[in-house]
C-alpha cells in the first residue's frame, strides 16, 4: 500500500485522544474571532497572521504567547463557543472519544467566577456531543504551580460537577518546583470522591517524579512519563503494572525534552511492552493534531496501520470509560481495520 493510501486511511480512522488541554487546543478560526472582538491589534489582520504568531522562538516565547491568547477569553460565551469549536474540530478528524484537560483558573484575570467558566465549557462540549459523533470526558487540571492548598480549593470548586461533565482530575504545570508528593492529600481526597486521576510526570523532571505519581498519588495514568527511560527499574514497574503513558511526541520535541525523534523513547517503550498511547497535548501551539501525530508514526517510524490501531485501542483501554464503553470504541476501531484495511 502506498504511503499516501495509508495516510488517507489514518485520516479516516476512528481515533481516541486522552491528553489534550482545552486551553491549548483552540481553533485559529475562533481565536481570530475573539482577537477581532476584543482588540484592534494591528499586527493580526488575518488568520494567517495569527498562525505566524504561534511559531515559537523559544520556550519563553511559547509561555508569553500562551498568556497573550488567554486575554481574549473574557465572557462565558467565549469559553462555550471555543469548547464547541474544539470538539467539533476533533470530530472532523474522526476522534470518537476524548478525555480533555481544562483549567478554568488560568482565566482569573477576566474577573469571571470559576463556576461560570466550568458551566460554559461543559455546555459547549455537550452542544458539540449532540451535533457530532463524539463523546468527551473533562479532566480538571488542578495545576501544581500554586501549591497543595490552592489545588485542594480547586478540587472543592469542581466537585459539584463530578459526573456532570467532569470525570477526573489531572496535575499539570511546573513539575520541577512542585513535585507530585506535595499533592498526596488532594489526590487521596479526589479518589474518595470518585474522581479518576492522572498526573503529568517525567516530562520536566526525571524518574523520581513518576515513581511518586504512581506510588504516592496512585495516579491511574501518567501524562508523558517519557523520562522513565532514565530508570530501567521504573520501566519494568510500568510494564508490569501496565500503567498507561499519555505520550505526546511532537510536544516533547518542541519543548526539547528530547532533541530529536530518533532519541524519543516511544519506539523502545512499545517494543518493550509498555502501555503507550499517542496524544497531541496542545495542537495549535505545537503545530500537530492527533492525525498528524499518527501520520508521523507511520511516515517517520514506519509503524503499520495495525500498530496505529493498537495505539488507538490502548487509548480506549486507558480511558476512564467503563468496560462496555471501552469495548464499543475498540469494536468501532476493529471494524474500520477489517473493512478498510484488510479488504484493500
Ligand atoms: Zn499536557
mmCIF file of C-alpha atoms and ligand atoms in Angstrom:
data_model
loop_
_atom_site.group_PDB
_atom_site.id
_atom_site.type_symbol
_atom_site.label_atom_id
_atom_site.label_comp_id
_atom_site.label_asym_id
_atom_site.label_seq_id
_atom_site.Cartn_x
_atom_site.Cartn_y
_atom_site.Cartn_z
ATOM 1 C CA UNK A 1 0.000 0.000 0.000
ATOM 2 C CA UNK A 2 1.379 3.441 -0.860
ATOM 3 C CA UNK A 3 2.280 5.975 1.799
ATOM 4 C CA UNK A 4 -0.494 8.280 0.518
ATOM 5 C CA UNK A 5 -3.078 5.482 0.765
ATOM 6 C CA UNK A 6 -2.039 4.628 4.318
ATOM 7 C CA UNK A 7 -2.104 8.290 5.324
ATOM 8 C CA UNK A 8 -5.615 8.656 3.922
ATOM 9 C CA UNK A 9 -6.678 5.583 5.939
ATOM 10 C CA UNK A 10 -5.146 7.139 9.071
ATOM 11 C CA UNK A 11 -7.119 10.327 8.406
ATOM 12 C CA UNK A 12 -10.357 8.308 8.160
ATOM 13 C CA UNK A 13 -9.587 6.112 11.144
ATOM 14 C CA UNK A 14 -11.723 6.411 14.294
ATOM 15 C CA UNK A 15 -9.451 7.934 16.940
ATOM 16 C CA UNK A 16 -9.154 8.373 20.700
ATOM 17 C CA UNK A 17 -7.310 11.248 22.404
ATOM 18 C CA UNK A 18 -6.617 11.186 26.158
ATOM 19 C CA UNK A 19 -4.073 14.002 26.650
ATOM 20 C CA UNK A 20 -5.256 17.296 25.239
ATOM 21 C CA UNK A 21 -5.507 20.662 27.021
ATOM 22 C CA UNK A 22 -8.576 22.657 26.048
ATOM 23 C CA UNK A 23 -6.650 25.927 26.600
ATOM 24 C CA UNK A 24 -4.031 24.717 24.133
ATOM 25 C CA UNK A 25 -6.483 23.253 21.631
ATOM 26 C CA UNK A 26 -8.432 26.307 20.417
ATOM 27 C CA UNK A 27 -9.052 26.649 16.695
ATOM 28 C CA UNK A 28 -7.240 29.516 14.950
ATOM 29 C CA UNK A 29 -10.517 30.479 13.281
ATOM 30 C CA UNK A 30 -12.275 31.023 16.601
ATOM 31 C CA UNK A 31 -9.309 32.682 18.309
ATOM 32 C CA UNK A 32 -9.167 35.099 15.373
ATOM 33 C CA UNK A 33 -12.827 35.966 16.004
ATOM 34 C CA UNK A 34 -12.002 36.687 19.654
ATOM 35 C CA UNK A 35 -8.957 38.814 18.748
ATOM 36 C CA UNK A 36 -11.161 40.862 16.422
ATOM 37 C CA UNK A 37 -13.849 41.161 19.097
ATOM 38 C CA UNK A 38 -11.566 42.364 21.873
ATOM 39 C CA UNK A 39 -8.559 44.003 20.299
ATOM 40 C CA UNK A 40 -7.550 46.276 17.482
ATOM 41 C CA UNK A 41 -4.123 44.682 17.343
ATOM 42 C CA UNK A 42 -2.820 45.971 14.018
ATOM 43 C CA UNK A 43 -0.344 43.089 13.914
ATOM 44 C CA UNK A 44 -3.111 40.457 13.495
ATOM 45 C CA UNK A 45 -5.080 41.172 10.325
ATOM 46 C CA UNK A 46 -5.807 37.602 9.256
ATOM 47 C CA UNK A 47 -5.886 34.009 10.461
ATOM 48 C CA UNK A 48 -2.513 33.576 8.753
ATOM 49 C CA UNK A 49 -1.041 36.420 10.831
ATOM 50 C CA UNK A 50 -2.367 34.642 13.905
ATOM 51 C CA UNK A 51 -0.819 31.321 12.862
ATOM 52 C CA UNK A 52 2.521 33.092 12.395
ATOM 53 C CA UNK A 53 2.312 34.427 15.942
ATOM 54 C CA UNK A 54 2.277 30.822 17.156
ATOM 55 C CA UNK A 55 5.639 29.924 15.618
ATOM 56 C CA UNK A 56 7.855 29.984 18.690
ATOM 57 C CA UNK A 57 11.408 31.221 19.008
ATOM 58 C CA UNK A 58 11.986 29.502 22.340
ATOM 59 C CA UNK A 59 10.199 28.251 25.450
ATOM 60 C CA UNK A 60 9.903 31.739 26.993
ATOM 61 C CA UNK A 61 8.191 32.921 23.808
ATOM 62 C CA UNK A 62 5.853 29.906 23.995
ATOM 63 C CA UNK A 63 4.779 30.872 27.553
ATOM 64 C CA UNK A 64 4.410 34.537 26.571
ATOM 65 C CA UNK A 65 2.146 33.599 23.657
ATOM 66 C CA UNK A 66 0.117 31.235 25.876
ATOM 67 C CA UNK A 67 -0.765 34.142 28.192
ATOM 68 C CA UNK A 68 -1.253 36.515 25.274
ATOM 69 C CA UNK A 69 -4.039 34.363 23.831
ATOM 70 C CA UNK A 70 -5.688 33.812 27.242
ATOM 71 C CA UNK A 71 -6.544 37.527 27.446
ATOM 72 C CA UNK A 72 -9.091 37.093 24.625
ATOM 73 C CA UNK A 73 -11.287 34.770 26.682
ATOM 74 C CA UNK A 74 -13.407 37.194 28.649
ATOM 75 C CA UNK A 75 -17.054 36.139 28.699
ATOM 76 C CA UNK A 76 -18.724 32.778 29.431
ATOM 77 C CA UNK A 77 -19.857 32.645 25.783
ATOM 78 C CA UNK A 78 -16.212 32.730 24.631
ATOM 79 C CA UNK A 79 -15.481 29.561 26.612
ATOM 80 C CA UNK A 80 -18.689 27.890 25.436
ATOM 81 C CA UNK A 81 -18.035 28.546 21.770
ATOM 82 C CA UNK A 82 -14.332 27.705 21.967
ATOM 83 C CA UNK A 83 -15.056 24.343 23.647
ATOM 84 C CA UNK A 84 -17.721 23.655 20.998
ATOM 85 C CA UNK A 85 -15.380 24.524 18.100
ATOM 86 C CA UNK A 86 -12.521 22.463 19.554
ATOM 87 C CA UNK A 87 -14.659 19.337 19.977
ATOM 88 C CA UNK A 88 -16.186 19.853 16.522
ATOM 89 C CA UNK A 89 -12.640 20.019 15.135
ATOM 90 C CA UNK A 90 -11.738 16.752 16.900
ATOM 91 C CA UNK A 91 -14.809 15.080 15.439
ATOM 92 C CA UNK A 92 -13.828 16.294 11.980
ATOM 93 C CA UNK A 93 -10.580 14.358 12.491
ATOM 94 C CA UNK A 94 -12.716 11.293 13.302
ATOM 95 C CA UNK A 95 -11.934 11.391 17.006
ATOM 96 C CA UNK A 96 -14.825 9.437 18.540
ATOM 97 C CA UNK A 97 -13.789 9.745 22.178
ATOM 98 C CA UNK A 98 -11.611 12.273 24.013
ATOM 99 C CA UNK A 99 -10.614 12.986 27.589
ATOM 100 C CA UNK A 100 -9.720 16.645 27.746
ATOM 101 C CA UNK A 101 -7.934 18.675 30.421
ATOM 102 C CA UNK A 102 -9.176 22.117 31.260
ATOM 103 C CA UNK A 103 -8.001 24.674 33.762
ATOM 104 C CA UNK A 104 -10.549 27.454 34.370
ATOM 105 C CA UNK A 105 -8.215 29.061 36.932
ATOM 106 C CA UNK A 106 -5.931 30.261 34.139
ATOM 107 C CA UNK A 107 -8.534 32.924 33.371
ATOM 108 C CA UNK A 108 -8.918 34.505 36.804
ATOM 109 C CA UNK A 109 -7.793 37.818 35.306
ATOM 110 C CA UNK A 110 -11.014 38.032 33.294
ATOM 111 C CA UNK A 111 -12.857 38.508 36.607
ATOM 112 C CA UNK A 112 -15.227 35.626 35.936
ATOM 113 C CA UNK A 113 -16.464 33.172 38.513
ATOM 114 C CA UNK A 114 -14.799 29.777 38.136
ATOM 115 C CA UNK A 115 -18.266 28.204 38.151
ATOM 116 C CA UNK A 116 -19.274 30.295 35.106
ATOM 117 C CA UNK A 117 -16.259 29.105 33.126
ATOM 118 C CA UNK A 118 -16.825 25.477 34.158
ATOM 119 C CA UNK A 119 -20.510 25.602 33.226
ATOM 120 C CA UNK A 120 -19.849 27.361 29.909
ATOM 121 C CA UNK A 121 -17.196 24.804 28.998
ATOM 122 C CA UNK A 122 -19.443 21.852 29.856
ATOM 123 C CA UNK A 123 -22.275 23.447 27.869
ATOM 124 C CA UNK A 124 -20.073 23.903 24.756
ATOM 125 C CA UNK A 125 -18.941 20.309 24.981
ATOM 126 C CA UNK A 126 -22.480 18.978 25.374
ATOM 127 C CA UNK A 127 -23.591 21.021 22.348
ATOM 128 C CA UNK A 128 -20.807 19.500 20.228
ATOM 129 C CA UNK A 129 -21.622 15.999 21.506
ATOM 130 C CA UNK A 130 -25.234 16.455 20.400
ATOM 131 C CA UNK A 131 -24.261 17.574 16.896
ATOM 132 C CA UNK A 132 -21.287 15.307 16.168
ATOM 133 C CA UNK A 133 -20.442 11.624 16.719
ATOM 134 C CA UNK A 134 -18.044 12.205 19.603
ATOM 135 C CA UNK A 135 -18.081 11.788 23.383
ATOM 136 C CA UNK A 136 -15.899 13.770 25.756
ATOM 137 C CA UNK A 137 -14.917 13.494 29.417
ATOM 138 C CA UNK A 138 -13.438 16.557 31.126
ATOM 139 C CA UNK A 139 -10.456 16.324 33.453
ATOM 140 C CA UNK A 140 -9.928 19.339 35.703
ATOM 141 C CA UNK A 141 -6.223 20.178 35.814
ATOM 142 C CA UNK A 142 -5.770 21.453 39.370
ATOM 143 C CA UNK A 143 -2.322 22.857 38.382
ATOM 144 C CA UNK A 144 0.590 22.387 40.770
ATOM 145 C CA UNK A 145 2.064 25.953 40.485
ATOM 146 C CA UNK A 146 0.213 27.485 43.415
ATOM 147 C CA UNK A 147 0.815 24.672 45.915
ATOM 148 C CA UNK A 148 -1.301 21.996 47.565
ATOM 149 C CA UNK A 149 -3.652 24.317 49.460
ATOM 150 C CA UNK A 150 -4.800 26.070 46.277
ATOM 151 C CA UNK A 151 -5.123 22.735 44.480
ATOM 152 C CA UNK A 152 -7.381 21.471 47.281
ATOM 153 C CA UNK A 153 -9.589 24.570 46.898
ATOM 154 C CA UNK A 154 -9.746 23.864 43.180
ATOM 155 C CA UNK A 155 -10.761 20.264 43.791
ATOM 156 C CA UNK A 156 -13.579 21.570 46.009
ATOM 157 C CA UNK A 157 -14.667 24.014 43.287
ATOM 158 C CA UNK A 158 -15.081 21.289 40.675
ATOM 159 C CA UNK A 159 -16.543 18.621 42.972
ATOM 160 C CA UNK A 160 -20.184 19.741 42.350
ATOM 161 C CA UNK A 161 -19.591 18.969 38.655
ATOM 162 C CA UNK A 162 -18.327 15.427 39.241
ATOM 163 C CA UNK A 163 -20.096 13.123 36.788
ATOM 164 C CA UNK A 164 -21.892 16.157 35.340
ATOM 165 C CA UNK A 165 -19.232 16.682 32.678
ATOM 166 C CA UNK A 166 -16.091 16.306 34.808
ATOM 167 C CA UNK A 167 -14.835 12.761 35.319
ATOM 168 C CA UNK A 168 -11.316 13.202 36.634
ATOM 169 C CA UNK A 169 -8.558 15.421 37.909
ATOM 170 C CA UNK A 170 -5.101 15.992 36.495
ATOM 171 C CA UNK A 171 -1.920 17.659 37.699
ATOM 172 C CA UNK A 172 -0.095 19.853 35.182
ATOM 173 C CA UNK A 173 2.213 22.864 35.434
ATOM 174 C CA UNK A 174 5.658 23.327 36.939
ATOM 175 C CA UNK A 175 6.815 19.783 37.678
ATOM 176 C CA UNK A 176 10.323 20.748 38.809
ATOM 177 C CA UNK A 177 9.359 23.101 41.635
ATOM 178 C CA UNK A 178 6.140 21.328 42.654
ATOM 179 C CA UNK A 179 6.772 17.554 42.780
ATOM 180 C CA UNK A 180 3.849 15.099 42.947
ATOM 181 C CA UNK A 181 4.408 14.252 46.615
ATOM 182 C CA UNK A 182 3.004 17.679 47.644
ATOM 183 C CA UNK A 183 -0.397 16.714 46.255
ATOM 184 C CA UNK A 184 -0.830 13.363 48.027
ATOM 185 C CA UNK A 185 -3.730 14.598 50.186
ATOM 186 C CA UNK A 186 -5.501 16.260 47.234
ATOM 187 C CA UNK A 187 -5.329 13.079 45.185
ATOM 188 C CA UNK A 188 -6.479 10.963 48.132
ATOM 189 C CA UNK A 189 -9.499 13.200 48.632
ATOM 190 C CA UNK A 190 -10.243 13.266 44.890
ATOM 191 C CA UNK A 191 -10.172 9.460 44.703
ATOM 192 C CA UNK A 192 -12.513 9.204 47.700
ATOM 193 C CA UNK A 193 -14.945 11.495 45.883
ATOM 194 C CA UNK A 194 -14.867 9.210 42.846
ATOM 195 C CA UNK A 195 -12.638 11.258 40.537
ATOM 196 C CA UNK A 196 -10.390 9.326 38.170
ATOM 197 C CA UNK A 197 -6.785 10.507 38.301
ATOM 198 C CA UNK A 198 -3.844 11.269 36.056
ATOM 199 C CA UNK A 199 -0.682 13.298 36.710
ATOM 200 C CA UNK A 200 1.887 14.872 34.427
ATOM 201 C CA UNK A 201 5.230 13.379 35.461
ATOM 202 C CA UNK A 202 8.541 12.560 33.842
ATOM 203 C CA UNK A 203 8.435 15.465 31.399
ATOM 204 C CA UNK A 204 10.388 18.335 33.025
ATOM 205 C CA UNK A 205 11.569 16.106 35.906
ATOM 206 C CA UNK A 206 13.082 12.670 35.955
ATOM 207 C CA UNK A 207 12.062 9.183 37.143
ATOM 208 C CA UNK A 208 11.518 10.135 40.795
ATOM 209 C CA UNK A 209 8.570 12.283 39.780
ATOM 210 C CA UNK A 210 6.962 9.300 38.005
ATOM 211 C CA UNK A 211 7.675 6.970 40.946
ATOM 212 C CA UNK A 212 5.891 9.403 43.270
ATOM 213 C CA UNK A 213 2.980 9.893 40.867
ATOM 214 C CA UNK A 214 2.312 6.146 40.813
ATOM 215 C CA UNK A 215 3.244 5.108 44.370
ATOM 216 C CA UNK A 216 2.186 8.198 46.382
ATOM 217 C CA UNK A 217 -0.576 9.803 44.312
ATOM 218 C CA UNK A 218 -1.767 6.458 42.915
ATOM 219 C CA UNK A 219 -2.372 8.232 39.612
ATOM 220 C CA UNK A 220 -4.070 5.811 37.240
ATOM 221 C CA UNK A 221 -2.240 7.224 34.232
ATOM 222 C CA UNK A 222 0.890 9.264 33.683
ATOM 223 C CA UNK A 223 0.935 12.355 31.471
ATOM 224 C CA UNK A 224 4.078 11.971 29.328
ATOM 225 C CA UNK A 225 6.117 9.640 31.598
ATOM 226 C CA UNK A 226 8.800 9.569 28.925
ATOM 227 C CA UNK A 227 11.713 10.191 31.276
ATOM 228 C CA UNK A 228 11.060 6.753 32.777
ATOM 229 C CA UNK A 229 13.682 5.803 30.178
ATOM 230 C CA UNK A 230 16.315 7.040 32.693
ATOM 231 C CA UNK A 231 15.467 4.270 35.201
ATOM 232 C CA UNK A 232 15.270 0.634 33.988
ATOM 233 C CA UNK A 233 13.570 -0.439 37.248
ATOM 234 C CA UNK A 234 10.802 2.081 36.622
ATOM 235 C CA UNK A 235 10.382 0.855 33.040
ATOM 236 C CA UNK A 236 9.958 -2.694 34.424
ATOM 237 C CA UNK A 237 7.448 -1.436 37.002
ATOM 238 C CA UNK A 238 5.348 0.470 34.432
ATOM 239 C CA UNK A 239 5.380 -2.592 32.192
ATOM 240 C CA UNK A 240 4.360 -4.977 34.993
ATOM 241 C CA UNK A 241 1.540 -2.675 36.113
ATOM 242 C CA UNK A 242 0.613 -1.719 32.522
ATOM 243 C CA UNK A 243 0.351 1.891 33.693
ATOM 244 C CA UNK A 244 -0.877 3.876 30.687
ATOM 245 C CA UNK A 245 1.506 6.568 29.450
ATOM 246 C CA UNK A 246 -0.083 9.535 27.679
ATOM 247 C CA UNK A 247 2.732 10.147 25.223
ATOM 248 C CA UNK A 248 2.863 13.369 23.150
ATOM 249 C CA UNK A 249 5.817 13.057 20.786
ATOM 250 C CA UNK A 250 5.651 16.404 18.966
ATOM 251 C CA UNK A 251 5.190 18.264 22.258
ATOM 252 C CA UNK A 252 8.308 16.556 23.696
ATOM 253 C CA UNK A 253 10.338 17.521 20.628
ATOM 254 C CA UNK A 254 9.096 21.120 20.620
ATOM 255 C CA UNK A 255 9.791 21.618 24.326
ATOM 256 C CA UNK A 256 13.116 19.802 23.871
ATOM 257 C CA UNK A 257 12.569 17.002 26.378
ATOM 258 C CA UNK A 258 14.361 15.021 23.645
ATOM 259 C CA UNK A 259 16.490 16.654 20.965
ATOM 260 C CA UNK A 260 15.238 14.514 18.071
ATOM 261 C CA UNK A 261 12.710 11.851 17.128
ATOM 262 C CA UNK A 262 15.481 9.238 16.949
ATOM 263 C CA UNK A 263 16.138 9.810 20.657
ATOM 264 C CA UNK A 264 12.485 9.639 21.718
ATOM 265 C CA UNK A 265 11.728 6.564 23.861
ATOM 266 C CA UNK A 266 8.319 5.809 22.294
ATOM 267 C CA UNK A 267 9.551 3.012 19.967
ATOM 268 C CA UNK A 268 11.553 1.358 22.761
ATOM 269 C CA UNK A 269 8.623 1.537 25.177
ATOM 270 C CA UNK A 270 6.274 -0.030 22.615
ATOM 271 C CA UNK A 271 8.691 -2.854 21.768
ATOM 272 C CA UNK A 272 9.268 -3.463 25.478
ATOM 273 C CA UNK A 273 5.501 -3.931 26.039
ATOM 274 C CA UNK A 274 4.603 -0.755 27.938
ATOM 275 C CA UNK A 275 1.066 0.616 27.688
ATOM 276 C CA UNK A 276 1.701 3.511 25.286
ATOM 277 C CA UNK A 277 -0.912 5.890 23.902
ATOM 278 C CA UNK A 278 -0.458 8.662 21.329
ATOM 279 C CA UNK A 279 -1.724 12.181 22.005
ATOM 280 C CA UNK A 280 -1.331 15.772 20.874
ATOM 281 C CA UNK A 281 -1.159 17.888 24.107
ATOM 282 C CA UNK A 282 -1.627 21.431 22.641
ATOM 283 C CA UNK A 283 -2.159 21.039 18.863
ATOM 284 C CA UNK A 284 -2.157 24.664 17.605
ATOM 285 C CA UNK A 285 0.706 25.532 19.968
ATOM 286 C CA UNK A 286 2.924 22.687 18.717
ATOM 287 C CA UNK A 287 1.650 22.535 15.139
ATOM 288 C CA UNK A 288 0.447 18.916 15.226
ATOM 289 C CA UNK A 289 -3.008 17.472 15.902
ATOM 290 C CA UNK A 290 -3.784 13.825 16.705
ATOM 291 C CA UNK A 291 -3.992 12.956 12.995
ATOM 292 C CA UNK A 292 -0.536 14.480 12.404
ATOM 293 C CA UNK A 293 0.868 12.531 15.376
ATOM 294 C CA UNK A 294 -0.380 9.233 13.958
ATOM 295 C CA UNK A 295 0.832 10.050 10.445
ATOM 296 C CA UNK A 296 4.253 10.903 11.889
ATOM 297 C CA UNK A 297 4.415 7.430 13.433
ATOM 298 C CA UNK A 298 3.811 5.876 10.041
ATOM 299 C CA UNK A 299 5.924 8.265 7.948
ATOM 300 C CA UNK A 300 8.932 8.615 10.220
ATOM 301 C CA UNK A 301 8.919 5.470 12.364
ATOM 302 C CA UNK A 302 7.391 3.052 9.827
ATOM 303 C CA UNK A 303 4.577 1.843 12.043
ATOM 304 C CA UNK A 304 1.890 -0.119 10.200
ATOM 305 C CA UNK A 305 -1.822 0.630 10.303
ATOM 306 C CA UNK A 306 -2.231 -2.368 12.601
ATOM 307 C CA UNK A 307 0.239 -0.774 15.045
ATOM 308 C CA UNK A 308 -1.575 2.555 14.820
ATOM 309 C CA UNK A 309 -4.866 0.805 15.590
ATOM 310 C CA UNK A 310 -3.170 -0.791 18.634
ATOM 311 C CA UNK A 311 -2.143 2.673 19.917
ATOM 312 C CA UNK A 312 -5.762 3.808 19.485
ATOM 313 C CA UNK A 313 -7.150 0.742 21.238
ATOM 314 C CA UNK A 314 -4.608 1.269 24.046
ATOM 315 C CA UNK A 315 -6.041 4.773 24.491
ATOM 316 C CA UNK A 316 -9.561 3.297 24.705
ATOM 317 C CA UNK A 317 -8.367 0.774 27.298
ATOM 318 C CA UNK A 318 -6.519 3.511 29.222
ATOM 319 C CA UNK A 319 -9.573 5.776 29.200
ATOM 320 C CA UNK A 320 -11.807 6.354 32.205
ATOM 321 C CA UNK A 321 -14.784 4.731 30.457
ATOM 322 C CA UNK A 322 -16.389 1.623 31.912
ATOM 323 C CA UNK A 323 -15.681 -1.740 30.290
ATOM 324 C CA UNK A 324 -18.666 -1.623 27.928
ATOM 325 C CA UNK A 325 -17.733 1.916 26.814
ATOM 326 C CA UNK A 326 -14.176 0.785 26.069
ATOM 327 C CA UNK A 327 -15.433 -2.258 24.161
ATOM 328 C CA UNK A 328 -17.723 -0.133 21.985
ATOM 329 C CA UNK A 329 -14.787 2.017 20.873
ATOM 330 C CA UNK A 330 -12.499 -0.952 20.308
ATOM 331 C CA UNK A 331 -15.190 -2.597 18.151
ATOM 332 C CA UNK A 332 -15.502 0.561 16.027
ATOM 333 C CA UNK A 333 -11.705 0.640 15.508
ATOM 334 C CA UNK A 334 -11.555 -3.095 14.711
ATOM 335 C CA UNK A 335 -14.436 -2.816 12.244
ATOM 336 C CA UNK A 336 -12.643 0.016 10.463
ATOM 337 C CA UNK A 337 -9.435 -2.022 10.315
ATOM 338 C CA UNK A 338 -11.253 -5.070 8.945
ATOM 339 C CA UNK A 339 -13.311 -3.211 6.375
ATOM 340 C CA UNK A 340 -10.936 -0.584 5.103
ATOM 341 C CA UNK A 341 -7.566 -2.157 5.537
ATOM 342 C CA UNK A 342 -7.792 -5.916 5.243
ATOM 343 C CA UNK A 343 -10.002 -5.702 2.141
ATOM 344 C CA UNK A 344 -7.717 -3.335 0.249
HETATM 345 ZN ZN1 LIG B 1 -0.036 18.135 28.988
#
